[in-house]
Amino acid sequence: MLKRGLSVLLLLTAIASTTLTFIVGHSGAKASWEDRIKASDSKRLSDLPEQDQALVDQNLSAGVIKLSISEVKKHNSRDDCWSIVSGKVYNLTSYVQQHPGGIELISSICGIDGSAAFSNQHGSSAKPNNVLTGLLLGSLGAEITKQKSTTIIDPPKSNYGSKAEDEDESESEDGDRD
């Protein structure tokens, strides 16, 4: 009888431990993601010096848009999301809904220079950088066609953020974790 009672107690302890681990882990991960983005020193583009205030190049009639700070500012919502990361402009619109950290986190860098937020969260991790590369419009200051600027870029096929991806990454990239 004592043996059976200990078995039941052990089982209940294991269930309680697993439940608490899940709850604490989830809330801790959420808190970690939120704090990193909110505490980042990403600046709103209005705070940055602007040498070129022109929203669109003189070639607008020819359908050319200059990737300027002013142009990026116009794309500041989750439905039309551009961001600057390390001097390059990315169209994140199609990726907002798929971002493993959640819609709010990626939306917080729409229309701004998100370099610090991206670097704080992902550093040089290969997979987030590969996803970002697939959403590239061009370097800040470059000219692109108006058609390219309005094309929704499908994010690269990736299992980024999934359990299988985490296992693959741990085998291939020692210490390079998100």
Tab-separated table of N, CA and C in Angstrom, residues 52 54-56 65-73 139-142:
chain	number	residue	atom	x	y	z
A	52	ASP	N	18.483	63.393	-47.455
A	52	ASP	CA	17.628	63.407	-48.639
A	52	ASP	C	16.182	63.343	-48.196
A	54	ALA	N	13.604	63.943	-50.068
A	54	ALA	CA	12.697	63.611	-51.171
A	54	ALA	C	12.077	62.250	-50.935
A	55	LEU	N	10.751	62.173	-51.002
A	55	LEU	CA	10.082	60.891	-50.825
A	55	LEU	C	10.276	59.999	-52.038
A	56	VAL	N	10.267	60.613	-53.191
A	56	VAL	CA	10.371	59.853	-54.419
A	56	VAL	C	11.342	60.568	-55.335
A	65	ILE	N	11.424	54.556	-57.651
A	65	ILE	CA	11.328	55.041	-56.272
A	65	ILE	C	12.700	54.932	-55.631
A	66	LYS	N	13.062	55.970	-54.903
A	66	LYS	CA	14.322	55.954	-54.172
A	66	LYS	C	14.072	55.389	-52.779
A	67	LEU	N	14.877	54.426	-52.379
A	67	LEU	CA	14.751	53.825	-51.049
A	67	LEU	C	15.390	54.769	-50.031
A	68	SER	N	14.616	55.742	-49.609
A	68	SER	CA	15.082	56.746	-48.661
A	68	SER	C	14.418	56.520	-47.304
A	69	ILE	N	14.932	57.200	-46.317
A	69	ILE	CA	14.330	57.141	-44.984
A	69	ILE	C	12.875	57.598	-45.057
A	70	SER	N	12.643	58.646	-45.814
A	70	SER	CA	11.278	59.165	-45.953
A	70	SER	C	10.346	58.145	-46.592
A	71	GLU	N	10.841	57.403	-47.563
A	71	GLU	CA	10.017	56.379	-48.210
A	71	GLU	C	9.693	55.259	-47.224
A	72	VAL	N	10.678	54.839	-46.452
A	72	VAL	CA	10.458	53.765	-45.476
A	72	VAL	C	9.422	54.187	-44.438
A	73	LYS	N	9.443	55.453	-44.030
A	73	LYS	CA	8.482	55.952	-43.035
A	73	LYS	C	7.034	55.742	-43.470
A	139	SER	N	19.491	48.449	-51.083
A	139	SER	CA	20.225	49.263	-50.118
A	139	SER	C	19.589	50.635	-49.984
A	140	LEU	N	19.710	51.209	-48.808
A	140	LEU	CA	19.220	52.562	-48.570
A	140	LEU	C	19.890	53.489	-49.579
A	141	GLY	N	19.101	54.307	-50.260
A	141	GLY	CA	19.623	55.216	-51.276
A	141	GLY	C	19.519	54.670	-52.693
A	142	ALA	N	19.281	53.371	-52.827
A	142	ALA	CA	19.152	52.765	-54.160
A	142	ALA	C	17.801	53.117	-54.765
